[in-house]
Amino acid sequence: MGHLAGQRITVIGAGIGGLTAAIALARRGAEVTILERAPELTEIGAGIQLSPNGMRVIDALGLGQAVRAASLPSLGVELNDQWARPVIRLNFRARRPDADFRVIHRARLIECLASAAGQAGITLKLGQPTSAPPAEGLVIGADGLHSPTRQALNGREVPFFTGHTAWRAVIPDDGTGPTTARLYMAPGRHLVSYRLAHGLRNIVAVLECRDWQDEGWSQPGNPQAMRSAFAALKGPVPDWLARVETAHLWGLFRHDVARIWQDGRVALVGDAAHPTLPFLAQGGVMAIEDAWTIAACLDADPDPATALARYQALRDPRCRRIVEAANANAANYHLSGARRLIGHNALRTIGRLAPNLMPSRFDWLYDHDPTAETP
Ligand SMILES: Cc1cc2nc3c(=O)[nH]c(=O)nc-3n(C[C@H](O)[C@H](O)[C@H](O)COP(=O)(O)OP(=O)(O)OC[C@H]3O[C@@H](n4cnc5c(N)ncnc54)[C@H](O)[C@@H]3O)c2cc1C
């Protein structure tokens, strides 16, 4: 046992980041209490991709079997233009056969994490909105985009609208076997879809938009409006959209990566520290990586202030790089006019002549192993 044994730690927020952090801390002997504002643990009806850098943590925490049973393996990403003509196929699985890309329904992932948290003896207190970090003890703020913990560390900051809205929907799908994330790109919009376990298919459809009128940052979406907004996308897309019965619409807001992640006693993980656009499918995975690293750092050092400074030093550069890469994807997916023609043709040529070149550009992302890092 290291320095976490017997330490009392409060985690604020029971999302992917908070639950994983609580499990990582408890596995090393900490006594963890989670304060979650919601009266029950729920997740929106949508899928999430888990790349190998996150799965390595899931495995190291002993959650691999449960997560695999609830998810599907994914082969990679297939980029298509709006007429469903292939642009490039990024076969991540072929590049690293031992690494595991998975897709899972969010509610199933939260169930796996909550069940492991219960077994690890973590106290989960629901219906506990926390407006500021408790005054004593170690505190981890995993309270998401509108994090009061971030505000306590960094002062008041207002999240900004990124100029993108996202529709999310889940439809029935009777396919079998491994899945692929299929992406269809048109000027100012794209749609990505992959099958989930248990006969479902996830759809995320992103549209550039000048402003977000609604007060809140998510609202029920009108399936007919979703079909109209993405009518330019062909191939299987019209059939998928025809099957949408319920959709949810999100204004995609974010902050810059936090300037201050910790003050020696209170620290941030996940979206509270580094909300990102979803165009690299890494927001949840970064939260999972953070969770491992913060527990490893606190366990390795007797002084929490030194440990949390080390945690920020390890995580900050990597998370900034991921957020920037996701921003770049936003521009690349939505090209129009001559730039689109040139960009797509260049990718087609690269895919034909050097199929490994594009997947290899993500080695820094997917080959990272937080569990092998020296805390
Ligand atoms: C369209 C879309 C697609 C995405 N796809 C992917 C993907 O494929 N792969 C991926 O890795 N990521 C993806 N993401 C990103 C991912 O969803 C987030 O990064 C991730 O959910 C962040 O987890 P978190 O635990 O940090 O925060 P959250 O999920 O926001 O959880 C925060 C928790 O804290 C609670 N809370 C908030 N305030 C308080 C308070 N004051 N007191 C107590 N509790 C509080 C909340 O109720 C919530 O339970 C996607 C995001 C979007 C929008």
Tab-separated table of C-alpha atoms and ligand atoms in Angstrom:
chain	number	residue	atom	x	y	z
A	1	MET	CA	0.000	0.000	0.000
A	2	GLY	CA	1.157	3.534	-0.741
A	3	HIS	CA	0.229	6.901	0.686
A	4	LEU	CA	-3.468	6.696	-0.194
A	5	ALA	CA	-4.183	3.961	2.342
A	6	GLY	CA	-6.822	5.240	4.771
A	7	GLN	CA	-6.942	8.746	3.236
A	8	ARG	CA	-10.418	10.318	3.157
A	9	ILE	CA	-11.205	11.863	-0.210
A	10	THR	CA	-14.322	13.589	-1.518
A	11	VAL	CA	-15.091	13.380	-5.241
A	12	ILE	CA	-17.654	15.850	-6.621
A	13	GLY	CA	-19.605	14.423	-9.552
A	14	ALA	CA	-20.451	10.847	-10.516
A	15	GLY	CA	-19.922	11.029	-14.273
A	16	ILE	CA	-17.302	8.987	-16.120
A	17	GLY	CA	-14.463	11.021	-14.572
A	18	GLY	CA	-15.733	11.054	-10.980
A	19	LEU	CA	-16.666	7.372	-10.828
A	20	THR	CA	-13.386	6.252	-12.417
A	21	ALA	CA	-11.342	8.505	-10.128
A	22	ALA	CA	-13.197	7.185	-7.089
A	23	ILE	CA	-12.505	3.582	-8.142
A	24	ALA	CA	-8.825	4.311	-8.842
A	25	LEU	CA	-8.439	5.944	-5.412
A	26	ALA	CA	-10.335	3.213	-3.571
A	27	ARG	CA	-8.294	0.471	-5.263
A	28	ARG	CA	-5.255	2.049	-3.602
A	29	GLY	CA	-6.881	2.050	-0.167
A	30	ALA	CA	-8.506	5.508	0.047
A	31	GLU	CA	-11.901	5.986	1.717
A	32	VAL	CA	-13.885	7.765	-0.964
A	33	THR	CA	-17.203	9.615	-0.844
A	34	ILE	CA	-18.813	10.870	-4.059
A	35	LEU	CA	-21.222	13.818	-3.920
A	36	GLU	CA	-23.479	13.834	-6.999
A	37	ARG	CA	-26.081	16.532	-7.532
A	38	ALA	CA	-28.503	14.339	-9.526
A	39	PRO	CA	-31.078	12.373	-7.519
A	40	GLU	CA	-30.168	9.241	-9.485
A	41	LEU	CA	-27.418	8.118	-11.857
A	42	THR	CA	-28.693	8.514	-15.384
A	43	GLU	CA	-27.002	9.011	-18.719
A	44	ILE	CA	-28.355	10.360	-21.966
A	45	GLY	CA	-29.286	7.769	-24.578
A	46	ALA	CA	-26.104	7.864	-26.641
A	47	GLY	CA	-22.949	5.905	-27.312
A	48	ILE	CA	-19.323	6.590	-26.522
A	49	GLN	CA	-16.109	5.369	-28.128
A	50	LEU	CA	-13.388	4.096	-25.812
A	51	SER	CA	-9.918	4.030	-27.353
A	52	PRO	CA	-7.024	1.828	-26.115
A	53	ASN	CA	-5.467	4.610	-24.012
A	54	GLY	CA	-8.658	4.568	-21.923
A	55	MET	CA	-9.128	0.781	-22.084
A	56	ARG	CA	-5.673	0.271	-20.533
A	57	VAL	CA	-6.943	2.095	-17.446
A	58	ILE	CA	-10.246	0.197	-17.520
A	59	ASP	CA	-8.231	-3.053	-17.540
A	60	ALA	CA	-5.822	-1.943	-14.819
A	61	LEU	CA	-8.806	-1.130	-12.583
A	62	GLY	CA	-10.219	-4.639	-13.115
A	63	LEU	CA	-13.209	-3.397	-15.123
A	64	GLY	CA	-12.233	-4.878	-18.482
A	65	GLN	CA	-14.486	-7.919	-18.348
A	66	ALA	CA	-17.624	-5.973	-17.435
A	67	VAL	CA	-16.979	-3.218	-19.995
A	68	ARG	CA	-16.204	-5.711	-22.776
A	69	ALA	CA	-19.381	-7.675	-22.040
A	70	ALA	CA	-21.433	-4.490	-22.465
A	71	SER	CA	-19.640	-3.124	-25.540
A	72	LEU	CA	-18.572	-3.954	-29.104
A	73	PRO	CA	-15.076	-3.941	-30.569
A	74	SER	CA	-14.498	-1.231	-33.154
A	75	LEU	CA	-12.183	-1.576	-36.150
A	76	GLY	CA	-11.577	2.127	-36.659
A	77	VAL	CA	-13.028	5.048	-38.573
A	78	GLU	CA	-14.201	5.248	-42.159
A	79	LEU	CA	-14.419	8.762	-43.653
A	80	ASN	CA	-16.845	9.284	-46.532
A	81	ASP	CA	-17.942	12.329	-48.474
A	82	GLN	CA	-21.548	13.453	-48.502
A	83	TRP	CA	-22.419	11.111	-51.393
A	84	ALA	CA	-21.054	8.204	-49.315
A	85	ARG	CA	-17.981	7.807	-51.532
A	86	PRO	CA	-15.061	6.536	-49.424
A	87	VAL	CA	-12.391	9.133	-48.633
A	88	ILE	CA	-10.117	7.155	-46.318
A	89	ARG	CA	-10.360	4.254	-43.941
A	90	LEU	CA	-8.381	4.503	-40.711
A	91	ASN	CA	-8.034	0.911	-39.606
A	92	PHE	CA	-6.666	1.434	-36.115
A	93	ARG	CA	-7.190	-2.202	-35.172
A	94	ALA	CA	-4.967	-3.451	-38.016
A	95	ARG	CA	-2.213	-1.070	-36.943
A	96	ARG	CA	-2.223	-2.282	-33.324
A	97	PRO	CA	-3.924	-5.708	-33.164
A	98	ASP	CA	-3.385	-5.968	-29.386
A	99	ALA	CA	-5.074	-2.679	-28.616
A	100	ASP	CA	-8.763	-2.506	-27.898
A	101	PHE	CA	-11.095	0.076	-29.411
A	102	ARG	CA	-14.621	-0.317	-28.025
A	103	VAL	CA	-17.999	1.378	-28.381
A	104	ILE	CA	-20.526	1.293	-25.570
A	105	HIS	CA	-23.847	2.814	-24.604
A	106	ARG	CA	-23.166	5.503	-21.995
A	107	ALA	CA	-25.741	4.129	-19.602
A	108	ARG	CA	-24.003	0.712	-19.706
A	109	LEU	CA	-20.616	2.313	-19.016
A	110	ILE	CA	-22.004	4.238	-16.039
A	111	GLU	CA	-23.631	1.002	-14.775
A	112	CYS	CA	-20.259	-0.820	-14.958
A	113	LEU	CA	-18.499	2.004	-13.109
A	114	ALA	CA	-21.226	2.450	-10.473
A	115	SER	CA	-21.326	-1.272	-9.773
A	116	ALA	CA	-17.526	-1.393	-9.345
A	117	ALA	CA	-17.690	1.687	-7.099
A	118	GLY	CA	-20.243	-0.061	-4.884
A	119	GLN	CA	-18.097	-3.196	-4.680
A	120	ALA	CA	-15.052	-1.064	-3.793
A	121	GLY	CA	-16.905	0.341	-0.751
A	122	ILE	CA	-17.218	3.857	-2.150
A	123	THR	CA	-19.996	5.947	-0.581
A	124	LEU	CA	-22.176	7.525	-3.269
A	125	LYS	CA	-24.385	10.363	-2.038
A	126	LEU	CA	-27.012	11.370	-4.585
A	127	GLY	CA	-29.007	14.610	-4.590
A	128	GLN	CA	-25.986	16.545	-3.230
A	129	PRO	CA	-25.352	19.651	-5.337
A	130	THR	CA	-22.065	21.161	-4.221
A	131	SER	CA	-21.581	24.865	-4.854
A	132	ALA	CA	-18.001	24.962	-3.537
A	133	PRO	CA	-15.435	22.326	-2.546
A	134	PRO	CA	-15.751	21.137	1.067
A	135	ALA	CA	-13.433	23.168	3.315
A	136	GLU	CA	-11.391	20.224	4.573
A	137	GLY	CA	-9.639	17.159	3.213
A	138	LEU	CA	-8.599	16.181	-0.283
A	139	VAL	CA	-11.244	17.060	-2.892
A	140	ILE	CA	-11.477	16.041	-6.530
A	141	GLY	CA	-13.795	18.093	-8.718
A	142	ALA	CA	-15.217	15.895	-11.470
A	143	ASP	CA	-18.209	18.160	-11.897
A	144	GLY	CA	-18.095	18.671	-15.645
A	145	LEU	CA	-18.274	21.675	-17.960
A	146	HIS	CA	-19.993	24.015	-15.480
A	147	SER	CA	-17.755	22.929	-12.605
A	148	PRO	CA	-18.065	24.985	-9.412
A	149	THR	CA	-14.757	23.415	-8.341
A	150	ARG	CA	-13.041	24.857	-11.416
A	151	GLN	CA	-14.556	28.220	-10.559
A	152	ALA	CA	-13.240	27.993	-6.989
A	153	LEU	CA	-9.716	27.437	-8.360
A	154	ASN	CA	-9.763	29.718	-11.410
A	155	GLY	CA	-12.356	32.400	-10.676
A	156	ARG	CA	-15.529	32.904	-12.666
A	157	GLU	CA	-15.325	31.852	-16.327
A	158	VAL	CA	-18.215	31.559	-18.738
A	159	PRO	CA	-18.136	28.633	-21.195
A	160	PHE	CA	-18.169	29.806	-24.823
A	161	PHE	CA	-20.282	28.460	-27.679
A	162	THR	CA	-18.008	26.660	-30.161
A	163	GLY	CA	-20.236	27.320	-33.180
A	164	HIS	CA	-21.415	23.691	-33.332
A	165	THR	CA	-24.635	21.959	-32.397
A	166	ALA	CA	-24.881	18.185	-32.101
A	167	TRP	CA	-27.907	15.951	-32.484
A	168	ARG	CA	-27.646	12.599	-30.774
A	169	ALA	CA	-29.940	9.626	-31.278
A	170	VAL	CA	-29.946	5.859	-30.829
A	171	ILE	CA	-31.867	3.648	-33.284
A	172	PRO	CA	-32.430	-0.121	-33.549
A	173	ASP	CA	-29.891	-2.037	-35.672
A	174	ASP	CA	-29.755	-5.769	-36.192
A	175	GLY	CA	-26.156	-6.034	-37.497
A	176	THR	CA	-23.609	-8.320	-35.876
A	177	GLY	CA	-19.840	-8.508	-35.389
A	178	PRO	CA	-17.318	-5.731	-34.855
A	179	THR	CA	-18.321	-2.226	-35.788
A	180	THR	CA	-16.700	0.732	-37.542
A	181	ALA	CA	-17.368	4.414	-36.901
A	182	ARG	CA	-18.712	5.645	-40.243
A	183	LEU	CA	-18.395	9.352	-40.834
A	184	TYR	CA	-20.080	11.366	-43.621
A	185	MET	CA	-18.734	14.871	-44.301
A	186	ALA	CA	-20.474	17.783	-46.003
A	187	PRO	CA	-19.796	21.522	-45.931
A	188	GLY	CA	-20.524	22.818	-42.435
A	189	ARG	CA	-21.757	19.471	-41.094
A	190	HIS	CA	-20.921	15.824	-40.539
A	191	LEU	CA	-22.585	12.725	-39.165
A	192	VAL	CA	-20.923	9.795	-37.423
A	193	SER	CA	-22.592	6.508	-36.647
A	194	TYR	CA	-21.592	3.157	-35.197
A	195	ARG	CA	-23.371	0.085	-33.985
A	196	LEU	CA	-23.638	-0.561	-30.251
A	197	ALA	CA	-24.132	-3.863	-28.446
A	198	HIS	CA	-27.642	-5.252	-27.923
A	199	GLY	CA	-29.094	-4.305	-31.342
A	200	LEU	CA	-28.600	-0.535	-31.249
A	201	ARG	CA	-26.888	2.094	-33.415
A	202	ASN	CA	-25.579	5.449	-32.220
A	203	ILE	CA	-25.831	8.621	-34.324
A	204	VAL	CA	-24.104	11.935	-33.657
A	205	ALA	CA	-24.809	14.635	-36.242
A	206	VAL	CA	-22.926	17.932	-35.982
A	207	LEU	CA	-23.946	21.187	-37.645
A	208	GLU	CA	-22.083	24.500	-37.682
A	209	CYS	CA	-24.302	27.214	-36.330
A	210	ARG	CA	-23.698	30.913	-35.694
A	211	ASP	CA	-25.279	31.065	-32.267
A	212	TRP	CA	-27.163	29.066	-29.702
A	213	GLN	CA	-30.365	30.812	-28.722
A	214	ASP	CA	-31.480	28.531	-25.977
A	215	GLU	CA	-30.713	29.368	-22.364
A	216	GLY	CA	-29.718	25.812	-21.550
A	217	TRP	CA	-27.055	23.830	-23.390
A	218	SER	CA	-29.199	20.841	-24.327
A	219	GLN	CA	-32.820	20.405	-25.359
A	220	PRO	CA	-35.067	17.760	-26.921
A	221	GLY	CA	-34.335	17.719	-30.665
A	222	ASN	CA	-36.969	17.422	-33.358
A	223	PRO	CA	-36.209	14.289	-35.476
A	224	GLN	CA	-37.731	15.976	-38.537
A	225	ALA	CA	-35.426	18.984	-38.127
A	226	MET	CA	-32.513	16.555	-37.779
A	227	ARG	CA	-33.495	14.820	-41.048
A	228	SER	CA	-33.741	18.179	-42.848
A	229	ALA	CA	-30.397	19.440	-41.542
A	230	PHE	CA	-28.593	16.315	-42.791
A	231	ALA	CA	-30.609	15.660	-45.970
A	232	ALA	CA	-27.486	16.295	-48.088
A	233	LEU	CA	-25.843	13.134	-46.701
A	234	LYS	CA	-26.456	10.014	-48.794
A	235	GLY	CA	-25.610	6.286	-48.591
A	236	PRO	CA	-27.094	4.688	-45.462
A	237	VAL	CA	-27.726	8.034	-43.748
A	238	PRO	CA	-31.314	8.703	-44.967
A	239	ASP	CA	-32.374	5.246	-43.779
A	240	TRP	CA	-30.744	5.747	-40.379
A	241	LEU	CA	-32.360	9.170	-39.982
A	242	ALA	CA	-35.753	7.810	-41.031
A	243	ARG	CA	-35.538	5.469	-38.031
A	244	VAL	CA	-34.894	8.247	-35.492
A	245	GLU	CA	-37.857	8.574	-33.143
A	246	THR	CA	-36.239	10.582	-30.355
A	247	ALA	CA	-33.307	12.946	-30.675
A	248	HIS	CA	-31.512	15.329	-28.365
A	249	LEU	CA	-29.878	18.558	-29.479
A	250	TRP	CA	-26.803	20.038	-27.789
A	251	GLY	CA	-25.085	23.353	-28.118
A	252	LEU	CA	-21.405	22.465	-27.891
A	253	PHE	CA	-19.825	24.798	-25.350
A	254	ARG	CA	-16.374	24.664	-23.885
A	255	HIS	CA	-13.723	26.443	-21.851
A	256	ASP	CA	-10.039	26.599	-22.578
A	257	VAL	CA	-8.008	24.044	-20.644
A	258	ALA	CA	-7.966	25.258	-17.026
A	259	ARG	CA	-5.048	27.466	-16.030
A	260	ILE	CA	-5.134	26.110	-12.470
A	261	TRP	CA	-5.915	22.405	-12.102
A	262	GLN	CA	-5.142	22.136	-8.389
A	263	ASP	CA	-4.103	24.086	-5.346
A	264	GLY	CA	-2.427	21.313	-3.370
A	265	ARG	CA	-5.692	20.118	-1.784
A	266	VAL	CA	-8.408	20.487	-4.425
A	267	ALA	CA	-7.941	19.193	-7.991
A	268	LEU	CA	-9.918	18.846	-11.227
A	269	VAL	CA	-10.426	15.823	-13.488
A	270	GLY	CA	-12.267	15.395	-16.798
A	271	ASP	CA	-14.411	18.066	-18.445
A	272	ALA	CA	-14.026	20.268	-15.363
A	273	ALA	CA	-10.360	20.726	-16.355
A	274	HIS	CA	-10.432	20.357	-20.151
A	275	PRO	CA	-13.782	20.225	-21.953
A	276	THR	CA	-13.226	19.375	-25.606
A	277	LEU	CA	-15.099	19.185	-28.866
A	278	PRO	CA	-16.149	15.573	-29.435
A	279	PHE	CA	-14.409	15.301	-32.850
A	280	LEU	CA	-11.644	13.022	-31.626
A	281	ALA	CA	-13.871	11.016	-29.247
A	282	GLN	CA	-11.536	11.676	-26.323
A	283	GLY	CA	-13.394	13.723	-23.659
A	284	GLY	CA	-14.473	10.706	-21.621
A	285	VAL	CA	-11.222	8.878	-22.307
A	286	MET	CA	-9.193	11.857	-21.059
A	287	ALA	CA	-11.277	11.792	-17.867
A	288	ILE	CA	-10.430	8.087	-17.473
A	289	GLU	CA	-6.720	8.804	-18.012
A	290	ASP	CA	-6.863	11.665	-15.471
A	291	ALA	CA	-8.507	9.347	-12.950
A	292	TRP	CA	-5.667	6.840	-13.081
A	293	THR	CA	-2.942	9.463	-12.981
A	294	ILE	CA	-4.316	11.472	-10.062
A	295	ALA	CA	-4.638	8.307	-7.963
A	296	ALA	CA	-1.156	7.103	-8.950
A	297	CYS	CA	0.394	10.490	-8.074
A	298	LEU	CA	-1.368	10.753	-4.703
A	299	ASP	CA	-0.361	7.191	-3.851
A	300	ALA	CA	3.286	7.724	-4.770
A	301	ASP	CA	4.008	10.873	-2.786
A	302	PRO	CA	3.476	11.534	0.929
A	303	ASP	CA	2.834	15.223	0.247
A	304	PRO	CA	-0.519	15.800	-1.547
A	305	ALA	CA	0.637	19.224	-2.776
A	306	THR	CA	3.653	17.705	-4.540
A	307	ALA	CA	1.521	14.840	-5.833
A	308	LEU	CA	-1.138	17.133	-7.295
A	309	ALA	CA	1.486	19.381	-8.901
A	310	ARG	CA	2.953	16.269	-10.533
A	311	TYR	CA	-0.540	15.244	-11.679
A	312	GLN	CA	-1.063	18.590	-13.409
A	313	ALA	CA	2.420	18.475	-14.953
A	314	LEU	CA	1.728	15.015	-16.419
A	315	ARG	CA	-1.763	15.753	-17.682
A	316	ASP	CA	-1.806	19.354	-18.834
A	317	PRO	CA	0.395	19.082	-21.990
A	318	ARG	CA	-1.309	15.900	-23.180
A	319	CYS	CA	-4.823	17.235	-22.669
A	320	ARG	CA	-3.968	20.498	-24.473
A	321	ARG	CA	-2.663	18.512	-27.440
A	322	ILE	CA	-5.816	16.391	-27.562
A	323	VAL	CA	-8.126	19.435	-27.361
A	324	GLU	CA	-6.200	21.122	-30.211
A	325	ALA	CA	-6.348	17.962	-32.351
A	326	ALA	CA	-10.133	17.794	-31.830
A	327	ASN	CA	-10.470	21.454	-32.848
A	328	ALA	CA	-8.489	20.756	-36.034
A	329	ASN	CA	-10.823	17.882	-36.909
A	330	ALA	CA	-13.794	20.256	-36.693
A	331	ALA	CA	-12.343	22.333	-39.536
A	332	ASN	CA	-11.210	19.320	-41.595
A	333	TYR	CA	-14.563	17.533	-41.476
A	334	HIS	CA	-16.545	20.575	-42.651
A	335	LEU	CA	-14.512	21.802	-45.648
A	336	SER	CA	-16.301	23.281	-48.642
A	337	GLY	CA	-15.486	24.259	-52.246
A	338	ALA	CA	-12.000	23.743	-53.686
A	339	ARG	CA	-10.450	23.027	-50.285
A	340	ARG	CA	-12.796	20.100	-49.832
A	341	LEU	CA	-11.982	18.696	-53.276
A	342	ILE	CA	-8.249	19.022	-52.721
A	343	GLY	CA	-8.422	17.729	-49.131
A	344	HIS	CA	-10.538	14.671	-49.946
A	345	ASN	CA	-8.468	13.786	-53.027
A	346	ALA	CA	-5.245	14.069	-51.021
A	347	LEU	CA	-6.664	11.727	-48.374
A	348	ARG	CA	-7.828	9.256	-51.050
A	349	THR	CA	-4.321	9.183	-52.541
A	350	ILE	CA	-2.668	8.747	-49.137
A	351	GLY	CA	-5.124	5.982	-48.265
A	352	ARG	CA	-4.268	4.144	-51.500
A	353	LEU	CA	-0.497	4.612	-51.533
A	354	ALA	CA	0.321	4.640	-47.811
A	355	PRO	CA	-2.631	3.208	-45.858
A	356	ASN	CA	-0.640	3.230	-42.619
A	357	LEU	CA	0.356	6.868	-42.810
A	358	MET	CA	-2.835	8.439	-41.459
A	359	PRO	CA	-3.442	5.873	-38.676
A	360	SER	CA	0.207	6.306	-37.602
A	361	ARG	CA	-0.435	10.023	-37.011
A	362	PHE	CA	-2.495	9.001	-33.982
A	363	ASP	CA	0.157	6.809	-32.349
A	364	TRP	CA	0.851	9.499	-29.727
A	365	LEU	CA	-2.807	9.373	-28.767
A	366	TYR	CA	-3.715	5.695	-28.761
A	367	ASP	CA	-0.373	4.161	-27.740
A	368	HIS	CA	-0.213	6.190	-24.542
A	369	ASP	CA	-0.408	3.997	-21.454
A	370	PRO	CA	-1.213	5.997	-18.317
A	371	THR	CA	-0.664	2.873	-16.213
A	372	ALA	CA	2.972	2.641	-17.365
A	373	GLU	CA	3.792	6.260	-16.545
A	374	THR	CA	5.994	7.058	-13.535
A	375	PRO	CA	3.830	9.153	-11.221
B	1	LIG	C1	-21.787	14.660	-28.905
B	1	LIG	C2	-20.713	14.153	-27.983
B	1	LIG	C3	-20.069	12.958	-28.265
B	1	LIG	C4	-19.022	12.499	-27.453
B	1	LIG	N1	-18.393	11.327	-27.766
B	1	LIG	C5	-17.347	10.914	-27.000
B	1	LIG	C6	-16.655	9.688	-27.320
B	1	LIG	O1	-16.994	8.978	-28.274
B	1	LIG	N2	-15.594	9.319	-26.534
B	1	LIG	C7	-15.200	10.063	-25.451
B	1	LIG	O2	-14.246	9.678	-24.760
B	1	LIG	N3	-15.853	11.215	-25.123
B	1	LIG	C8	-16.901	11.651	-25.858
B	1	LIG	N4	-17.570	12.808	-25.522
B	1	LIG	C9	-17.111	13.588	-24.345
B	1	LIG	C10	-17.598	12.997	-23.022
B	1	LIG	O3	-18.995	12.827	-23.045
B	1	LIG	C11	-17.233	13.922	-21.863
B	1	LIG	O4	-15.934	14.407	-22.016
B	1	LIG	C12	-17.335	13.141	-20.549
B	1	LIG	O5	-18.661	12.728	-20.331
B	1	LIG	C13	-16.861	14.009	-19.382
B	1	LIG	O6	-17.024	13.286	-18.188
B	1	LIG	P1	-16.905	14.028	-16.797
B	1	LIG	O7	-17.124	12.978	-15.775
B	1	LIG	O8	-15.656	14.831	-16.733
B	1	LIG	O9	-18.085	15.097	-16.785
B	1	LIG	P2	-19.655	14.875	-16.846
B	1	LIG	O10	-20.013	13.699	-17.670
B	1	LIG	O11	-20.243	16.196	-17.220
B	1	LIG	O12	-20.052	14.524	-15.341
B	1	LIG	C14	-20.095	15.501	-14.349
B	1	LIG	C15	-20.939	14.968	-13.194
B	1	LIG	O13	-20.892	15.921	-12.126
B	1	LIG	C16	-22.199	16.195	-11.677
B	1	LIG	N5	-22.189	17.554	-11.168
B	1	LIG	C17	-22.086	18.695	-11.887
B	1	LIG	N6	-22.112	19.761	-11.066
B	1	LIG	C18	-22.216	19.284	-9.805
B	1	LIG	C19	-22.278	19.894	-8.547
B	1	LIG	N7	-22.259	21.217	-8.403
B	1	LIG	N8	-22.388	19.119	-7.429
B	1	LIG	C20	-22.419	17.768	-7.548
B	1	LIG	N9	-22.369	17.125	-8.736
B	1	LIG	C21	-22.266	17.873	-9.857
B	1	LIG	C22	-23.072	15.998	-12.898
B	1	LIG	O14	-24.421	15.747	-12.532
B	1	LIG	C23	-22.404	14.798	-13.559
B	1	LIG	O15	-22.872	13.579	-13.041
B	1	LIG	C24	-18.630	13.267	-26.309
B	1	LIG	C25	-19.306	14.444	-26.001
B	1	LIG	C26	-20.330	14.896	-26.824
B	1	LIG	C27	-21.036	16.196	-26.472
